[in-house]
GROMACS .gro file of C-alpha atoms in nm:
model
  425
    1UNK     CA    1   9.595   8.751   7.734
    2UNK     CA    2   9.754   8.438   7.575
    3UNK     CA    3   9.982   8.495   7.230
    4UNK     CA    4   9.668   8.360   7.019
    5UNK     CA    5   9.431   8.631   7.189
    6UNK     CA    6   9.667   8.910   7.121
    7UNK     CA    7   9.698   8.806   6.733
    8UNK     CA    8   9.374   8.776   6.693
    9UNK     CA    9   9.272   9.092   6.870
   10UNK     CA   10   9.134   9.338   6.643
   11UNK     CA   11   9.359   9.660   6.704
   12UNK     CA   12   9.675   9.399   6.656
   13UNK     CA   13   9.497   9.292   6.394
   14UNK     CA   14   9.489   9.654   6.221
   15UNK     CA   15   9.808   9.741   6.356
   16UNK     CA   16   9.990   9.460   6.187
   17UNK     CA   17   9.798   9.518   5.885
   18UNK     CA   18   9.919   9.885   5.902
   19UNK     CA   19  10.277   9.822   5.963
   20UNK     CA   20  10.252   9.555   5.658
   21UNK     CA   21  10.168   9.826   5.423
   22UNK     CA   22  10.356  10.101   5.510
   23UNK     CA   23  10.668   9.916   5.653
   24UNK     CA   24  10.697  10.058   6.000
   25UNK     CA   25  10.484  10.101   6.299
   26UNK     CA   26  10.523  10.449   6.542
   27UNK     CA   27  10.621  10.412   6.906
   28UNK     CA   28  10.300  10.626   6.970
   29UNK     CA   29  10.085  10.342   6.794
   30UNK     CA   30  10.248  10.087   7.020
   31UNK     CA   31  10.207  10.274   7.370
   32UNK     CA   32   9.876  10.311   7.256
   33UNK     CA   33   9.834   9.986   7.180
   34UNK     CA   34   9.936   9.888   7.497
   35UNK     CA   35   9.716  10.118   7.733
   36UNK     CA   36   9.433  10.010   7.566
   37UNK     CA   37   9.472   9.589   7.610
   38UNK     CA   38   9.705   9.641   7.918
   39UNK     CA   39   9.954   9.422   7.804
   40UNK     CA   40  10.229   9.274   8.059
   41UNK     CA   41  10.588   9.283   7.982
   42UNK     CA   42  10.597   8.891   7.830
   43UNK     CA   43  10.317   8.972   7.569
   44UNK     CA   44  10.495   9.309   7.509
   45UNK     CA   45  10.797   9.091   7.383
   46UNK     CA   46  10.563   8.843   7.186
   47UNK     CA   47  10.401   9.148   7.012
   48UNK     CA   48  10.802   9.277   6.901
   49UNK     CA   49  10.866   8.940   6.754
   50UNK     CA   50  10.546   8.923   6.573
   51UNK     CA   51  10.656   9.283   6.430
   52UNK     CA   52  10.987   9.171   6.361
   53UNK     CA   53  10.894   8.854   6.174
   54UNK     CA   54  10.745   9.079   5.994
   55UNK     CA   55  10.997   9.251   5.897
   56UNK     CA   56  10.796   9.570   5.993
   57UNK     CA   57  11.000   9.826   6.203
   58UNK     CA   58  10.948  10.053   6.493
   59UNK     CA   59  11.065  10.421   6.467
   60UNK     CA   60  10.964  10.737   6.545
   61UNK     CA   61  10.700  10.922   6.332
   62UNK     CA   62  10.937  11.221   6.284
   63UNK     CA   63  11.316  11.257   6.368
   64UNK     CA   64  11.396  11.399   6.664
   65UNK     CA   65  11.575  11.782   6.625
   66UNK     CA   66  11.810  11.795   6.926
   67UNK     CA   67  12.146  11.541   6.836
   68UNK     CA   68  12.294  11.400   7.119
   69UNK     CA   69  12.636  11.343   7.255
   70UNK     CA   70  12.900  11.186   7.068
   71UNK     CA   71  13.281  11.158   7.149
   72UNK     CA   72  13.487  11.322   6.888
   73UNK     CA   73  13.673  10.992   6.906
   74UNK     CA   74  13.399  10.767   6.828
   75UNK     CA   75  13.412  10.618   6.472
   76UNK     CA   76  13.147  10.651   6.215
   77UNK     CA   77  12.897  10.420   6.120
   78UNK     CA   78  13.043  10.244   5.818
   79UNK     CA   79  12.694  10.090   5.657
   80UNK     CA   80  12.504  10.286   5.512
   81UNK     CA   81  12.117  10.322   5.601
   82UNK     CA   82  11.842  10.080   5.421
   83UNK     CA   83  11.560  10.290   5.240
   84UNK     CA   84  11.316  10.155   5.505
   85UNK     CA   85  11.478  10.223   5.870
   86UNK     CA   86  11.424   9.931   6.103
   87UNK     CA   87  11.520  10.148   6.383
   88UNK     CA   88  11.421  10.476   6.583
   89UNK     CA   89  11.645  10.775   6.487
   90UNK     CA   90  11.751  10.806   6.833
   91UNK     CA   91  11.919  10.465   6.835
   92UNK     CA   92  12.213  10.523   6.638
   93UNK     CA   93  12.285  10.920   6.709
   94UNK     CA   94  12.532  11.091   6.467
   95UNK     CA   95  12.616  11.415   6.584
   96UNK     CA   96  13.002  11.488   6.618
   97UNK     CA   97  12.951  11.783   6.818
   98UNK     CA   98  12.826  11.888   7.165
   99UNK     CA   99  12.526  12.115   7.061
  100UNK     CA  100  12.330  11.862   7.237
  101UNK     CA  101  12.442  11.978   7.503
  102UNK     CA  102  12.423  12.359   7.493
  103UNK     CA  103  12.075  12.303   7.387
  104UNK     CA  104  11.967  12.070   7.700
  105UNK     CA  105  12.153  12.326   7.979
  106UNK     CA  106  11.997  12.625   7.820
  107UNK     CA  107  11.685  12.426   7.916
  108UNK     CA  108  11.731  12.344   8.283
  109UNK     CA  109  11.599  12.586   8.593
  110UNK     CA  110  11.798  12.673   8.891
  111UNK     CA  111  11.809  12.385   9.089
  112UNK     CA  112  11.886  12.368   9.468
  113UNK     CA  113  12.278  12.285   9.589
  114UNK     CA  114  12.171  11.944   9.712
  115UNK     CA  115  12.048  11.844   9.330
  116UNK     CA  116  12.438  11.838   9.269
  117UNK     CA  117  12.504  11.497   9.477
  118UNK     CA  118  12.212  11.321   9.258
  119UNK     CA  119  12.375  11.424   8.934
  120UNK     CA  120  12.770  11.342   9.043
  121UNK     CA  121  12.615  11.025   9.190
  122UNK     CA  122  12.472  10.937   8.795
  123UNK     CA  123  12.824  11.030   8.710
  124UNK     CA  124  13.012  10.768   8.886
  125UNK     CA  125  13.169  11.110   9.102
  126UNK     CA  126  13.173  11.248   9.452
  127UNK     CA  127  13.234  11.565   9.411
  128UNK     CA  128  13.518  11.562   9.329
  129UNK     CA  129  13.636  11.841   9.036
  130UNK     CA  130  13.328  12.044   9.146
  131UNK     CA  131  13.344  12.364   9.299
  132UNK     CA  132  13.367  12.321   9.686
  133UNK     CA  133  13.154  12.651   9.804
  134UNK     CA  134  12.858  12.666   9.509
  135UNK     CA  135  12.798  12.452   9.212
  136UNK     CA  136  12.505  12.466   8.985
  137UNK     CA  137  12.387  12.157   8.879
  138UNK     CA  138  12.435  12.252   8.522
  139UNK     CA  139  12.801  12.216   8.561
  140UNK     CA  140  12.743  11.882   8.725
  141UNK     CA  141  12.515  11.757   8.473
  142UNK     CA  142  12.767  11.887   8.229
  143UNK     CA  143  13.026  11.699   8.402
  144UNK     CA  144  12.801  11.350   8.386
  145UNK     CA  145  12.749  11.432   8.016
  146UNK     CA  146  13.106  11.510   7.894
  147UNK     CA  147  13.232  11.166   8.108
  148UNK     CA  148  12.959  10.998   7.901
  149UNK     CA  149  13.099  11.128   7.608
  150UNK     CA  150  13.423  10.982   7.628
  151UNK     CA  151  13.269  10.629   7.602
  152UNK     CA  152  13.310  10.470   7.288
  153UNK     CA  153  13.043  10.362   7.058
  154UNK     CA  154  12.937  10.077   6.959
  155UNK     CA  155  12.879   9.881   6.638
  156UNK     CA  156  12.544   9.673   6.586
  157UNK     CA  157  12.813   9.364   6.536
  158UNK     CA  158  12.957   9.466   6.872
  159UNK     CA  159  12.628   9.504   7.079
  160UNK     CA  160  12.520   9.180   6.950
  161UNK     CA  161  12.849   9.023   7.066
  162UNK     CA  162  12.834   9.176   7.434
  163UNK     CA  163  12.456   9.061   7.453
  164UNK     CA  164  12.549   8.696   7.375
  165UNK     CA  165  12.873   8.710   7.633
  166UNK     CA  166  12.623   8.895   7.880
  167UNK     CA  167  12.368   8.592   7.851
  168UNK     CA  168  12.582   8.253   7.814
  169UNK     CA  169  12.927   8.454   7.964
  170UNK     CA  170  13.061   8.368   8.349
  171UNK     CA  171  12.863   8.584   8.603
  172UNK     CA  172  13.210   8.813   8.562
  173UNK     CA  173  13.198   8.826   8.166
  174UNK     CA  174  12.847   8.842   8.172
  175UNK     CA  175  12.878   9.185   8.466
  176UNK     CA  176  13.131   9.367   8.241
  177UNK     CA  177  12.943   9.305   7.896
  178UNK     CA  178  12.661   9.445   8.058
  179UNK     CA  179  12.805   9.744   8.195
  180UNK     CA  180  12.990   9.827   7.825
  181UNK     CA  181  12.599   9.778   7.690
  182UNK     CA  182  12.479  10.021   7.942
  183UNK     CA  183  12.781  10.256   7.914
  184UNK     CA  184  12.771  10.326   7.510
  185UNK     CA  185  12.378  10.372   7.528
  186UNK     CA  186  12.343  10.641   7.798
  187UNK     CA  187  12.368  10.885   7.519
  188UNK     CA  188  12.031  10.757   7.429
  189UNK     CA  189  11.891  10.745   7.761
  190UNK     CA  190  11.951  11.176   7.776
  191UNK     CA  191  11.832  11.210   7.413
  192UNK     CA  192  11.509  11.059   7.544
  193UNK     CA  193  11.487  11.187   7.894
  194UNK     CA  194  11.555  11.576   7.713
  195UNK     CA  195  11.268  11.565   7.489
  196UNK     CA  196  11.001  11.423   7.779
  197UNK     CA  197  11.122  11.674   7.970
  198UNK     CA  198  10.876  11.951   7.865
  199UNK     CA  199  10.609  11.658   7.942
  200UNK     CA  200  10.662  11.712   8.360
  201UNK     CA  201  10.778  11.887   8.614
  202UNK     CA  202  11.039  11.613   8.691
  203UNK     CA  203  11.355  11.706   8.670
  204UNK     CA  204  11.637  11.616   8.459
  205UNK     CA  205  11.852  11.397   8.663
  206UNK     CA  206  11.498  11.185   8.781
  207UNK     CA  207  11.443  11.187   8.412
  208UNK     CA  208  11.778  11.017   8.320
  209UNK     CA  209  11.750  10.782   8.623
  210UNK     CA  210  11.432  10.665   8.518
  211UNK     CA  211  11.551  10.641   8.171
  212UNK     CA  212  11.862  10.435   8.275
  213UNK     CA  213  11.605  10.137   8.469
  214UNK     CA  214  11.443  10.112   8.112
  215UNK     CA  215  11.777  10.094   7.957
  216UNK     CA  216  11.878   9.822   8.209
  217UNK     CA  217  11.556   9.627   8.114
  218UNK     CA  218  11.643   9.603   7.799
  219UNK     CA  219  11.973   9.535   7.834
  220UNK     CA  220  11.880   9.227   8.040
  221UNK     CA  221  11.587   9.146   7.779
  222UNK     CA  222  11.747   9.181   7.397
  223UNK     CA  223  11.838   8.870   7.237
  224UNK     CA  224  12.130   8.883   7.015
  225UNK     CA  225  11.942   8.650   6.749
  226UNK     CA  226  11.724   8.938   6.716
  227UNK     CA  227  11.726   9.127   6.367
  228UNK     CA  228  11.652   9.404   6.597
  229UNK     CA  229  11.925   9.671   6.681
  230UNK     CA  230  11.979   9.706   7.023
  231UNK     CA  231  11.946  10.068   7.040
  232UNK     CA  232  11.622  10.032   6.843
  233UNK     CA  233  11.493   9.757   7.105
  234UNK     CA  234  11.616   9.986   7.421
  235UNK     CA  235  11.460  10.316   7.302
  236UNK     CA  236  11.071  10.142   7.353
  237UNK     CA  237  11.243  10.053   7.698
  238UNK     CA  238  11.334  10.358   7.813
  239UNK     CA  239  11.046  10.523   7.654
  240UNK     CA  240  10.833  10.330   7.856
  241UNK     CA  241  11.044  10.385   8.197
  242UNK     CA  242  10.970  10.787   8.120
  243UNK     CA  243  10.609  10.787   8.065
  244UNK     CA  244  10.551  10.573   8.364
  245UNK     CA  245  10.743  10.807   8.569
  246UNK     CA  246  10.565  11.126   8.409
  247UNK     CA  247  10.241  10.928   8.447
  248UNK     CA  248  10.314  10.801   8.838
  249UNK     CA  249  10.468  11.215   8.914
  250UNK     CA  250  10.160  11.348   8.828
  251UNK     CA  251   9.985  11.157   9.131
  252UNK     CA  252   9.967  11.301   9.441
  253UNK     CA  253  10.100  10.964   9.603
  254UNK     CA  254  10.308  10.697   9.504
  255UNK     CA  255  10.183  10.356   9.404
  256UNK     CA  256  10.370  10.030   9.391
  257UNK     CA  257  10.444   9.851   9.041
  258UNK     CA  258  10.216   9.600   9.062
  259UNK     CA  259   9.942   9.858   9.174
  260UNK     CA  260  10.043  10.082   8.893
  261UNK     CA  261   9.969   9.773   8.615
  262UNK     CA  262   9.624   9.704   8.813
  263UNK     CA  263   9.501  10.027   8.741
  264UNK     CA  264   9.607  10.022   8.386
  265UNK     CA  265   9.431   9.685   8.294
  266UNK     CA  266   9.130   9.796   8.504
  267UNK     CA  267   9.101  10.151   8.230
  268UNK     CA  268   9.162   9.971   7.923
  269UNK     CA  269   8.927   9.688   8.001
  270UNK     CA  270   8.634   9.963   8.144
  271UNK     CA  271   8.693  10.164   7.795
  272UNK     CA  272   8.686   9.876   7.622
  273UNK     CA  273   8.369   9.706   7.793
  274UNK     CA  274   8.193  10.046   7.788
  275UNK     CA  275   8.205  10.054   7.430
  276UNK     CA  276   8.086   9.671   7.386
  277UNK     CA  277   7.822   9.712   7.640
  278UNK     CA  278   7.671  10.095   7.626
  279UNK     CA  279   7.668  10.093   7.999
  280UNK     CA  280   7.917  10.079   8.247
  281UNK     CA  281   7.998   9.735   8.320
  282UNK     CA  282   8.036   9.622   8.677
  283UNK     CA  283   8.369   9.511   8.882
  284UNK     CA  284   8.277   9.183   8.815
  285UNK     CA  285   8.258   9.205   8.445
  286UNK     CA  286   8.574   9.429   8.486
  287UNK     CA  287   8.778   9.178   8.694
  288UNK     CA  288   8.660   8.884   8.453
  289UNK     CA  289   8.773   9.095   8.156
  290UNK     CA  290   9.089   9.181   8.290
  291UNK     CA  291   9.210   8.878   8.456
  292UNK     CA  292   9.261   9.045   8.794
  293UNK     CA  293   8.993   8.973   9.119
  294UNK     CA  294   8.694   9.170   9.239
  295UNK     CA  295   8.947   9.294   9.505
  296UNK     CA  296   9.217   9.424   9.302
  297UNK     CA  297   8.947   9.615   9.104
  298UNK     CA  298   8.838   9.735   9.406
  299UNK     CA  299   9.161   9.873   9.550
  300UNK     CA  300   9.281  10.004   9.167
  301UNK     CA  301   8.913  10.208   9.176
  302UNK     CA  302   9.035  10.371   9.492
  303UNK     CA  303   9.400  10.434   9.400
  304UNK     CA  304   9.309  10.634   9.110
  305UNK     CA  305   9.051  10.820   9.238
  306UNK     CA  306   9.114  11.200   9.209
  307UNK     CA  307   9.197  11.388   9.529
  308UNK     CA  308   8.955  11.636   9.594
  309UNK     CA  309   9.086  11.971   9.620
  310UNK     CA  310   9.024  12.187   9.948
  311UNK     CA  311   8.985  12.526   9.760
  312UNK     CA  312   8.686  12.332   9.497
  313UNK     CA  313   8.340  12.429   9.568
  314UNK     CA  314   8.135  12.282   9.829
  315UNK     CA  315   7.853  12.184   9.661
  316UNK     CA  316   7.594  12.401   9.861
  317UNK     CA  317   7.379  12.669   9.782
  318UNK     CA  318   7.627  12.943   9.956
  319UNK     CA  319   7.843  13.151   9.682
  320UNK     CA  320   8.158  13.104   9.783
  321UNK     CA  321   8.209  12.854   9.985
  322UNK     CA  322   8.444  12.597   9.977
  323UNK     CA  323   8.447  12.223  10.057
  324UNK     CA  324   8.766  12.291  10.281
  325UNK     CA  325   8.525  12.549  10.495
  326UNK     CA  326   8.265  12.234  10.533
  327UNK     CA  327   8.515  12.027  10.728
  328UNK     CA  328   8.524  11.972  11.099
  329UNK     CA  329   8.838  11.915  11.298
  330UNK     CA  330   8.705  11.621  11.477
  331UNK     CA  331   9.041  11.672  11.708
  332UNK     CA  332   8.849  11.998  11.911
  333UNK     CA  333   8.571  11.737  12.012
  334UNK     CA  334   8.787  11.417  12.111
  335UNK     CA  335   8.803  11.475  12.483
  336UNK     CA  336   8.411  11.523  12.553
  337UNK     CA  337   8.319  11.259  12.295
  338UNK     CA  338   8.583  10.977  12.489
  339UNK     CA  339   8.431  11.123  12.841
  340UNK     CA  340   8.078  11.001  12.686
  341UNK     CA  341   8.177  10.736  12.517
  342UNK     CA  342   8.341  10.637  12.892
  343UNK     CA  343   8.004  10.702  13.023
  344UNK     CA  344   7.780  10.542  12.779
  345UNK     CA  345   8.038  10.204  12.844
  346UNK     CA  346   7.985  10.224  13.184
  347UNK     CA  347   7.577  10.248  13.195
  348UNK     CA  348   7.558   9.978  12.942
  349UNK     CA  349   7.755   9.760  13.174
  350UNK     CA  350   7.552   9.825  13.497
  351UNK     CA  351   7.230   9.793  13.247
  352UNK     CA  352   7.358   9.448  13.095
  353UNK     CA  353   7.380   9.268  13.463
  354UNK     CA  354   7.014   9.292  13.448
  355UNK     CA  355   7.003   9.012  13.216
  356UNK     CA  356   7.038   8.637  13.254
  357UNK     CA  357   7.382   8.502  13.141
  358UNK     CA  358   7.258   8.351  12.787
  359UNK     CA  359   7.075   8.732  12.705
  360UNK     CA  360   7.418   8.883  12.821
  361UNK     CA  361   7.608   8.663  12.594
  362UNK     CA  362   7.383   8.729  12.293
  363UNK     CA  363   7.380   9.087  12.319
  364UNK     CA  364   7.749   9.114  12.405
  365UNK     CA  365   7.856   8.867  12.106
  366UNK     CA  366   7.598   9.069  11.851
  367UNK     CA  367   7.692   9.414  11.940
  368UNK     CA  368   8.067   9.379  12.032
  369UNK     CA  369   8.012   9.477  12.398
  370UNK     CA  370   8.227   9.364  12.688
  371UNK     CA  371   8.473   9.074  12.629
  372UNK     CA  372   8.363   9.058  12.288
  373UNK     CA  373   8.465   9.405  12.215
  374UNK     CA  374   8.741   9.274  11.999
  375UNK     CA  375   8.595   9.029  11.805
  376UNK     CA  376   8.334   9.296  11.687
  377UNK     CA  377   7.936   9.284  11.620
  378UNK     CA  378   7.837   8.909  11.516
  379UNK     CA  379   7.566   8.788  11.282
  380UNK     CA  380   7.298   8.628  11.418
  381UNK     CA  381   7.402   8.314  11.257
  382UNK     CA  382   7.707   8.339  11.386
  383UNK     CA  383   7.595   8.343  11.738
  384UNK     CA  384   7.345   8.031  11.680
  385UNK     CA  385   7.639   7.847  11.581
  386UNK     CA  386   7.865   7.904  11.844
  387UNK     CA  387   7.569   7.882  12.081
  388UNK     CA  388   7.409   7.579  11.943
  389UNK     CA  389   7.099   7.668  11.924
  390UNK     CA  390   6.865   7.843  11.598
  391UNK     CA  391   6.890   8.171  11.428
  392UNK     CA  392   6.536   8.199  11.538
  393UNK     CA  393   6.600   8.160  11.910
  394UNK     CA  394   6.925   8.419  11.882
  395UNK     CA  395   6.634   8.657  11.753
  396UNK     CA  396   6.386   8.592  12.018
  397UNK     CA  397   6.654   8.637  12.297
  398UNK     CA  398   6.803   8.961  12.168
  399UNK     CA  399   6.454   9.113  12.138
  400UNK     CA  400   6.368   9.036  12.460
  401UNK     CA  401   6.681   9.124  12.595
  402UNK     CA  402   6.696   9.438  12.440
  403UNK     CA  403   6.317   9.522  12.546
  404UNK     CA  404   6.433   9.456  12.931
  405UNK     CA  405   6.734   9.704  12.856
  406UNK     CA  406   6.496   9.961  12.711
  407UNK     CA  407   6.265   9.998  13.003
  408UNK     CA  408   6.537   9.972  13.267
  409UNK     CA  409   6.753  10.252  13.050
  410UNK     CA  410   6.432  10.490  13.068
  411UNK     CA  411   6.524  10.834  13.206
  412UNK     CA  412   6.915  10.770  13.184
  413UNK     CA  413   6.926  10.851  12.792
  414UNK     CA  414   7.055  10.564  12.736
  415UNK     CA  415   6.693  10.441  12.586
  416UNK     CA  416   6.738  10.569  12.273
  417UNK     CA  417   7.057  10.291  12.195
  418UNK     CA  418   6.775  10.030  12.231
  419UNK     CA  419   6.514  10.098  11.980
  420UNK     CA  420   6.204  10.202  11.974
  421UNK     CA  421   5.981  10.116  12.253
  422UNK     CA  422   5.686   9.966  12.052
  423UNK     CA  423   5.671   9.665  12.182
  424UNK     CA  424   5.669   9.723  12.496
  425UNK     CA  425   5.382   9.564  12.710
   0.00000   0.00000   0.00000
């Protein structure tokens, strides 16, 4: 969708409208927003402008109850809050204590030894300081958390400063103003990742390594002009990094990126054309609506088809029975069906040097026999091109070919691969 399409789209439309009035938009209204017109991540920056011109804020609908770490040596915010926030509680946590803590370990399962490496890894650690026979992972997640703890805050002035030396900085300048940005907003990142938690059955540390790509996003995206706070612009990014985790965890395989974003255009615009239409509109109409091709449609369709599970009913008339009782291991049959198929191969040979060469060719070439095994079954057109001759004459040789086949193949079983035997004289 081009920037004029998206402001003139009726749901933008209303949303605007919405945040006008009231002063702030919810993340939830936004992620909805963006399911439903499958927006990519340039017109997900045009529509945060727009809002921002507008001087209408994002935040959550309701403040978040668990606070989140803070270093007991990290100064206070000095400026005190507008009436209208411009920027998601989570942004700017105040809590001086480690509560946030007890209250995201008295959370966590047992996990298994090995989960320790992942979480010392997030840590910047390698085991060292951990216990050398058992560790829970609590005390390495603990560990991660309390070294994140000891990084220092930083101001809005501050994070605006590091994101212009991170853009027009050396490559070095640019590296280490990116790392501080990264550094004094992980706080956020686990604030986030602990409250999507009960969402999944991911666990923690995938949760705050998902969260960190989104932070990284929008550390490489926020633009220091930007009235925006930077913890305010990171929180949609990290957001979004979660629920497309949750959302791609819940599949029973994993899909690529681009894969991922082909299925979500191809739902929103099949709602949305549904509802326009009455009827269920077509790939075509789906592919034109969406800007993506008949084949991407096609391959999205089967990526998100629902597995069907072995223990679901059958479908037949028998109580009881399930559609993992209707299949056949085709393995138990492989030997006798290659010893026919080795068979069948070698009476069709003996059968086709009763032909002349051209009616050899043409059934060879339209049936993938012989030489042309490879190549596959050929149209008939196909043939009279490469032959040089008519479609009409590749018809009248197969059928008499195949009519000399039939009566020479009566008796062997072999008949039955050659039609019907109508026509015979």
């Amino acid at each position: 969708m081009t920037d004029s399409e998206i402001l003139n789209h009726p749901e933008v439309r209303k949303l605007v409208h919405e945040g006008a009035r009231d002063g702030f938009v919810s993340y939830s209204q936004i992620n909805d927003l963006l399911i439903d017109l499958e927006l990519d991540e340039d017109a997900v920056e045009f529509l945060l402008e727009v809002l921002e011109k507008r001087a209408i804020a994002v935040r959550d609908e309701a403040p978040l109850e668990a606070p989140v770490v803070k270093t007991p040596q990290a100064p206070k915010p000095a400026k005190p809050k507008p009436a209208k926030a411009v920027q998601a509680p989570a942004a700017q946590p105040k809590s001086e204590s480690n509560e946030d803590l007890d209250a995201l370990l008295a959370q966590l399962d047992e996990f298994m030894p090995t989960d320790v490496a992942d979480v010392a890894q997030l840590a910047g650690e390698t085991g060292e300081g951990l216990d050398d026979e058992f560790t829970p992972v609590e005390d390495a997640l603990k560990l991660y958390l309390d070294r994140m703890g000891q990084i220092p805050r930083l101001s809005t002035e501050e994070e605006r400063e590091l994101a212009r030396v991170a853009r027009d900085g050396s490559p070095e300048e640019s590296h280490d103003a990116q790392n501080r940005l990264v550094e004094s907003n992980l706080r956020l990142v686990v604030h986030l990742a602990h409250h999507a938690a009960p969402r999944t059955t991911l666990s923690i540390t995938d949760l705050l390594q998902e969260g960190n790509l989104g932070l990284l996003d929008a550390v490489s995206r926020y633009r220091p002009e930007s009235t925006k706070t930077f913890g305010s612009y990171a929180t949609w990014w990290i957001r979004r990094a979660l629920n497309r985790s949750i959302a791609e965890h819940s599949r029973s395989m994993k899909l690529s990126g681009d894969l991922y974003e082909a299925i979500q255009k191809m739902q929103g615009a099949q709602r949305q054309l549904t509802q326009t239409l009455g009827r269920t509109p077509s790939r075509q109409e789906i592919a034109e609506f969406s800007g993506l091709t008949v084949a991407q449609i096609e391959e999205a369709q089967r990526a998100s088809a629902k597995p069907l599970s072995l223990d679901a009913p059958s479908g037949s008339n028998d109580e009881g029975t399930e559609f993992g009782e209707t299949l056949v291991d085709e393995s138990t049959e492989a030997v006798e069906n290659s010893a026919i198929r080795q068979e069948v191969g070698i009476g069709l040979t003996n059968l086709l040097e009763e032909l002349s060469d051209r009616e050899k060719l043409i059934v060879q070439m339209r049936f993938g026999l012989g030489q042309h095994a490879e190549s596959g079954s050929r149209a008939s057109e196909d043939v009279a091109k490469i032959l040089g001759i008519s479609r009409e004459r590749v018809h009248e040789l197969e059928l008499r070919a195949l009519r000399k086949l039939r009566k020479k193949a009566k008796g062997s079983g072999l008949d039955k691969l050659f039609g019907d035997d109508e026509d015979d004289d």
